[in-house]
Every structure is written in C-alpha cells, then in structure tokens.
C-alpha cells in the first residue's frame, strides 16, 4: 500500500520537473510586426548608381574657326556675329571706343604741350591768332615751369602709346575669343547637368600666419560639377 503511494508521488514529481525544463518559445521567438518591416524598407531604399551622361565630340563641319578668326581680323565683332554671340559686339566696341577716345585726347594734349615746349626752348612767343597762342598765354599766366611742360609731353606721349597698344590687344583678344567659340563651343554637346556642393573643411595656414590654436583654421569648401 505504502509502496504504491510512494511510487505514484515519485512519478508525479518527475513529470513536473520535466515540464519545468521545457523552453519558453514565446520569449525566444517574439512576434514580428509587419508595419516595422515596411517602415524600414521605406527608410533604406535599394542603391541605384547614377548614370552620368558623357559629353561627346560632335564637330560642326559647317562652322569654320578659321572663318571666324578672319572675320574678326577684318572687322571687330564680325567673328562673334558669325558665332551667334551677338551680346559680345557692344562690349567689344565699347572697349575699342574708350581706347580710341584716349588716343585722341592724349594726342591732342601731346601736340599742344610739345608746341609750347618748343616755343620756350627757342625763346619766342606765338603771335595772337596762332593755334597755340591761348594755351601758351594760359601757361605763362599760371607760371608753369619748363620742367612741368616737358613732363607733360612725356606723360601724354606714354599714355597715347599705351592706348594704341590697348587697341591692338583688344583686337587680338576678340579674335582669340571668336576662334575659341567656333572651335569648342560649337564642337561639344551642351547640357544642363550642373551642380555644386558645400561642405566644411580645414585650411592650412602659412607659416607666418600660424597661431597657438593650431596650423589649421575652419573653412567652407564649394565644389562645382559640370
């Protein structure tokens, strides 16, 4: 009787012990929320590399750089008209007009001061009615020295020569501009794929501008992409 009761109790205790050792599957495998998966998918889309369009060399056989240069050599701005850069023509003629006015101004004053300097070197005075009589009298009334007049002669001559060189330089620049436009602008496909990026950076200071704070100073870097 007692043996059977003891055996039943022993079997019952063993069953409870085995059940207590079973793993809690609800704690190990939590439920997966489908809304969380959808939000994560929206936050991290698949990476797709950007396809950049390369510029291609498409020469225009009907547009001649040599013709553009020859046009600008004969008449300033003609090459720009040939390249359909109409807005450059007023700029060219404004510059040439100012330089031309400087040549006329300095040449006129150079002739006057040179004539007065020659009068003083010879020790004579122009007669009333002569071309430079009024100018000579004005200098005499204001006690202008011979050295001042000689310096004025050199100044007006130098400015006149520089203005002439400026005209030649402007003429050559507009020829080069016509060639560049005809050679390159009309030879490449132009697109609007322009962008820029602003990012912080560090600037390396020169040795003489260094401080105790360090050899670098904060700055801003701007990168343009064409």
GROMACS .gro file of C-alpha atoms in nm:
model
  226
    1UNK     CA    1   0.000   0.000   0.000
    2UNK     CA    2   0.272   0.245   0.107
    3UNK     CA    3   0.496   0.135  -0.176
    4UNK     CA    4   0.229   0.213  -0.436
    5UNK     CA    5   0.159   0.557  -0.285
    6UNK     CA    6   0.531   0.641  -0.282
    7UNK     CA    7   0.566   0.531  -0.644
    8UNK     CA    8   0.272   0.750  -0.755
    9UNK     CA    9   0.419   1.056  -0.577
   10UNK     CA   10   0.762   0.997  -0.730
   11UNK     CA   11   0.620   0.975  -1.084
   12UNK     CA   12   0.416   1.296  -1.031
   13UNK     CA   13   0.723   1.491  -0.914
   14UNK     CA   14   0.925   1.373  -1.215
   15UNK     CA   15   0.655   1.488  -1.456
   16UNK     CA   16   0.650   1.839  -1.307
   17UNK     CA   17   1.031   1.861  -1.324
   18UNK     CA   18   1.039   1.765  -1.693
   19UNK     CA   19   0.768   2.020  -1.777
   20UNK     CA   20   0.959   2.297  -1.595
   21UNK     CA   21   1.270   2.236  -1.812
   22UNK     CA   22   1.082   2.297  -2.143
   23UNK     CA   23   1.195   2.620  -2.325
   24UNK     CA   24   0.961   2.915  -2.330
   25UNK     CA   25   0.905   2.959  -2.703
   26UNK     CA   26   0.705   3.281  -2.653
   27UNK     CA   27   1.013   3.454  -2.502
   28UNK     CA   28   1.264   3.324  -2.758
   29UNK     CA   29   1.061   3.397  -3.073
   30UNK     CA   30   0.883   3.734  -3.043
   31UNK     CA   31   0.611   3.822  -3.285
   32UNK     CA   32   0.728   4.013  -3.595
   33UNK     CA   33   0.545   4.338  -3.666
   34UNK     CA   34   0.480   4.376  -4.039
   35UNK     CA   35   0.445   4.757  -4.011
   36UNK     CA   36   0.802   4.783  -3.877
   37UNK     CA   37   0.934   4.591  -4.177
   38UNK     CA   38   0.750   4.823  -4.416
   39UNK     CA   39   0.888   5.138  -4.244
   40UNK     CA   40   1.244   5.002  -4.257
   41UNK     CA   41   1.202   4.925  -4.625
   42UNK     CA   42   1.092   5.285  -4.688
   43UNK     CA   43   1.388   5.432  -4.495
   44UNK     CA   44   1.656   5.232  -4.676
   45UNK     CA   45   1.572   5.205  -5.049
   46UNK     CA   46   1.784   4.998  -5.277
   47UNK     CA   47   2.103   5.172  -5.401
   48UNK     CA   48   2.090   5.259  -5.768
   49UNK     CA   49   2.409   5.411  -5.918
   50UNK     CA   50   2.361   5.741  -6.102
   51UNK     CA   51   2.414   5.718  -6.474
   52UNK     CA   52   2.618   6.016  -6.594
   53UNK     CA   53   2.594   6.134  -6.949
   54UNK     CA   54   2.933   6.187  -7.105
   55UNK     CA   55   2.988   6.476  -7.341
   56UNK     CA   56   3.056   6.375  -7.693
   57UNK     CA   57   3.271   6.547  -7.950
   58UNK     CA   58   3.042   6.640  -8.235
   59UNK     CA   59   3.229   6.876  -8.467
   60UNK     CA   60   3.017   7.104  -8.681
   61UNK     CA   61   3.165   7.078  -9.027
   62UNK     CA   62   2.977   7.385  -9.146
   63UNK     CA   63   3.123   7.613  -8.874
   64UNK     CA   64   3.482   7.712  -8.953
   65UNK     CA   65   3.710   7.851  -8.678
   66UNK     CA   66   3.939   7.996  -8.946
   67UNK     CA   67   3.649   8.187  -9.098
   68UNK     CA   68   3.555   8.325  -8.755
   69UNK     CA   69   3.912   8.448  -8.698
   70UNK     CA   70   3.935   8.610  -9.042
   71UNK     CA   71   3.603   8.787  -8.987
   72UNK     CA   72   3.725   8.930  -8.656
   73UNK     CA   73   4.057   9.029  -8.814
   74UNK     CA   74   3.884   9.236  -9.081
   75UNK     CA   75   3.604   9.386  -8.868
   76UNK     CA   76   3.595   9.364  -8.485
   77UNK     CA   77   3.290   9.171  -8.370
   78UNK     CA   78   3.221   9.008  -8.705
   79UNK     CA   79   3.351   8.676  -8.578
   80UNK     CA   80   3.121   8.698  -8.276
   81UNK     CA   81   2.827   8.762  -8.508
   82UNK     CA   82   2.935   8.457  -8.710
   83UNK     CA   83   2.936   8.253  -8.385
   84UNK     CA   84   2.592   8.396  -8.293
   85UNK     CA   85   2.732   8.568  -7.985
   86UNK     CA   86   2.557   8.897  -8.051
   87UNK     CA   87   2.586   9.027  -7.695
   88UNK     CA   88   2.965   9.046  -7.721
   89UNK     CA   89   2.960   9.303  -8.003
   90UNK     CA   90   2.858   9.602  -7.784
   91UNK     CA   91   3.122   9.504  -7.529
   92UNK     CA   92   3.393   9.496  -7.797
   93UNK     CA   93   3.301   9.832  -7.946
   94UNK     CA   94   3.265   9.995  -7.605
   95UNK     CA   95   3.620   9.894  -7.517
   96UNK     CA   96   3.760   9.998  -7.853
   97UNK     CA   97   3.568  10.327  -7.836
   98UNK     CA   98   3.711  10.416  -7.495
   99UNK     CA   99   4.063  10.332  -7.608
  100UNK     CA  100   4.014  10.536  -7.925
  101UNK     CA  101   3.894  10.835  -7.722
  102UNK     CA  102   4.202  10.803  -7.500
  103UNK     CA  103   4.426  10.809  -7.809
  104UNK     CA  104   4.261  11.127  -7.942
  105UNK     CA  105   4.273  11.300  -7.603
  106UNK     CA  106   4.638  11.222  -7.534
  107UNK     CA  107   4.746  11.302  -7.890
  108UNK     CA  108   4.577  11.644  -7.875
  109UNK     CA  109   4.739  11.737  -7.544
  110UNK     CA  110   5.072  11.596  -7.658
  111UNK     CA  111   5.073  11.823  -7.963
  112UNK     CA  112   4.984  12.130  -7.754
  113UNK     CA  113   5.244  12.075  -7.481
  114UNK     CA  114   5.511  11.983  -7.736
  115UNK     CA  115   5.450  12.304  -7.932
  116UNK     CA  116   5.466  12.516  -7.616
  117UNK     CA  117   5.785  12.339  -7.508
  118UNK     CA  118   5.943  12.422  -7.846
  119UNK     CA  119   5.837  12.788  -7.815
  120UNK     CA  120   6.008  12.810  -7.477
  121UNK     CA  121   6.321  12.633  -7.598
  122UNK     CA  122   6.355  12.885  -7.882
  123UNK     CA  123   6.272  13.179  -7.657
  124UNK     CA  124   5.989  13.307  -7.874
  125UNK     CA  125   5.618  13.363  -7.823
  126UNK     CA  126   5.335  13.272  -8.060
  127UNK     CA  127   5.158  13.560  -8.225
  128UNK     CA  128   4.794  13.638  -8.148
  129UNK     CA  129   4.578  13.420  -8.365
  130UNK     CA  130   4.827  13.133  -8.375
  131UNK     CA  131   4.697  12.785  -8.297
  132UNK     CA  132   4.861  12.753  -7.955
  133UNK     CA  133   4.857  13.121  -7.854
  134UNK     CA  134   4.580  13.085  -7.593
  135UNK     CA  135   4.741  12.777  -7.439
  136UNK     CA  136   5.080  12.950  -7.424
  137UNK     CA  137   4.931  13.253  -7.252
  138UNK     CA  138   4.747  13.032  -7.001
  139UNK     CA  139   5.070  12.857  -6.901
  140UNK     CA  140   5.251  13.191  -6.878
  141UNK     CA  141   4.983  13.348  -6.656
  142UNK     CA  142   4.995  13.048  -6.416
  143UNK     CA  143   5.378  13.048  -6.408
  144UNK     CA  144   5.403  12.689  -6.533
  145UNK     CA  145   5.768  12.583  -6.537
  146UNK     CA  146   5.953  12.434  -6.832
  147UNK     CA  147   6.013  12.111  -6.639
  148UNK     CA  148   5.639  12.069  -6.582
  149UNK     CA  149   5.569  12.115  -6.953
  150UNK     CA  150   5.839  11.864  -7.051
  151UNK     CA  151   5.698  11.610  -6.805
  152UNK     CA  152   5.351  11.667  -6.950
  153UNK     CA  153   5.486  11.600  -7.300
  154UNK     CA  154   5.631  11.266  -7.185
  155UNK     CA  155   5.313  11.175  -6.996
  156UNK     CA  156   5.079  11.237  -7.288
  157UNK     CA  157   5.309  11.052  -7.527
  158UNK     CA  158   5.327  10.749  -7.297
  159UNK     CA  159   4.951  10.740  -7.243
  160UNK     CA  160   4.892  10.768  -7.617
  161UNK     CA  161   5.127  10.477  -7.687
  162UNK     CA  162   4.965  10.264  -7.417
  163UNK     CA  163   4.621  10.336  -7.562
  164UNK     CA  164   4.740  10.226  -7.907
  165UNK     CA  165   4.875   9.903  -7.757
  166UNK     CA  166   4.541   9.859  -7.581
  167UNK     CA  167   4.355   9.880  -7.912
  168UNK     CA  168   4.585   9.619  -8.065
  169UNK     CA  169   4.544   9.397  -7.759
  170UNK     CA  170   4.164   9.426  -7.761
  171UNK     CA  171   4.159   9.350  -8.133
  172UNK     CA  172   4.366   9.037  -8.076
  173UNK     CA  173   4.157   8.926  -7.778
  174UNK     CA  174   3.833   8.942  -7.973
  175UNK     CA  175   3.999   8.735  -8.249
  176UNK     CA  176   4.100   8.470  -7.995
  177UNK     CA  177   3.750   8.476  -7.847
  178UNK     CA  178   3.597   8.418  -8.189
  179UNK     CA  179   3.831   8.123  -8.250
  180UNK     CA  180   3.757   7.963  -7.912
  181UNK     CA  181   3.381   7.992  -7.961
  182UNK     CA  182   3.398   7.849  -8.311
  183UNK     CA  183   3.637   7.568  -8.216
  184UNK     CA  184   3.498   7.442  -7.886
  185UNK     CA  185   3.152   7.584  -7.813
  186UNK     CA  186   3.022   7.455  -8.147
  187UNK     CA  187   3.202   7.120  -8.109
  188UNK     CA  188   3.056   6.980  -7.785
  189UNK     CA  189   2.704   6.897  -7.678
  190UNK     CA  190   2.599   7.133  -7.401
  191UNK     CA  191   2.378   7.004  -7.120
  192UNK     CA  192   2.228   7.145  -6.802
  193UNK     CA  193   2.380   6.886  -6.568
  194UNK     CA  194   2.533   7.144  -6.334
  195UNK     CA  195   2.556   7.106  -5.957
  196UNK     CA  196   2.751   7.233  -5.661
  197UNK     CA  197   2.822   7.104  -5.312
  198UNK     CA  198   2.907   7.298  -4.995
  199UNK     CA  199   3.094   7.117  -4.719
  200UNK     CA  200   3.305   7.220  -4.418
  201UNK     CA  201   3.679   7.185  -4.435
  202UNK     CA  202   4.013   7.289  -4.288
  203UNK     CA  203   4.252   7.542  -4.441
  204UNK     CA  204   4.626   7.505  -4.391
  205UNK     CA  205   4.768   7.837  -4.273
  206UNK     CA  206   5.104   7.971  -4.394
  207UNK     CA  207   5.394   7.961  -4.152
  208UNK     CA  208   5.386   8.336  -4.089
  209UNK     CA  209   5.011   8.327  -4.015
  210UNK     CA  210   5.020   8.033  -3.773
  211UNK     CA  211   4.882   8.072  -3.420
  212UNK     CA  212   4.887   7.881  -3.096
  213UNK     CA  213   4.543   7.740  -3.173
  214UNK     CA  214   4.687   7.516  -3.445
  215UNK     CA  215   4.806   7.525  -3.804
  216UNK     CA  216   4.454   7.481  -3.945
  217UNK     CA  217   4.154   7.711  -3.950
  218UNK     CA  218   3.794   7.614  -4.030
  219UNK     CA  219   3.661   7.696  -4.373
  220UNK     CA  220   3.394   7.614  -4.628
  221UNK     CA  221   3.462   7.415  -4.945
  222UNK     CA  222   3.244   7.472  -5.251
  223UNK     CA  223   3.266   7.210  -5.527
  224UNK     CA  224   3.116   7.271  -5.871
  225UNK     CA  225   3.038   6.980  -6.105
  226UNK     CA  226   2.995   7.045  -6.476
   0.00000   0.00000   0.00000
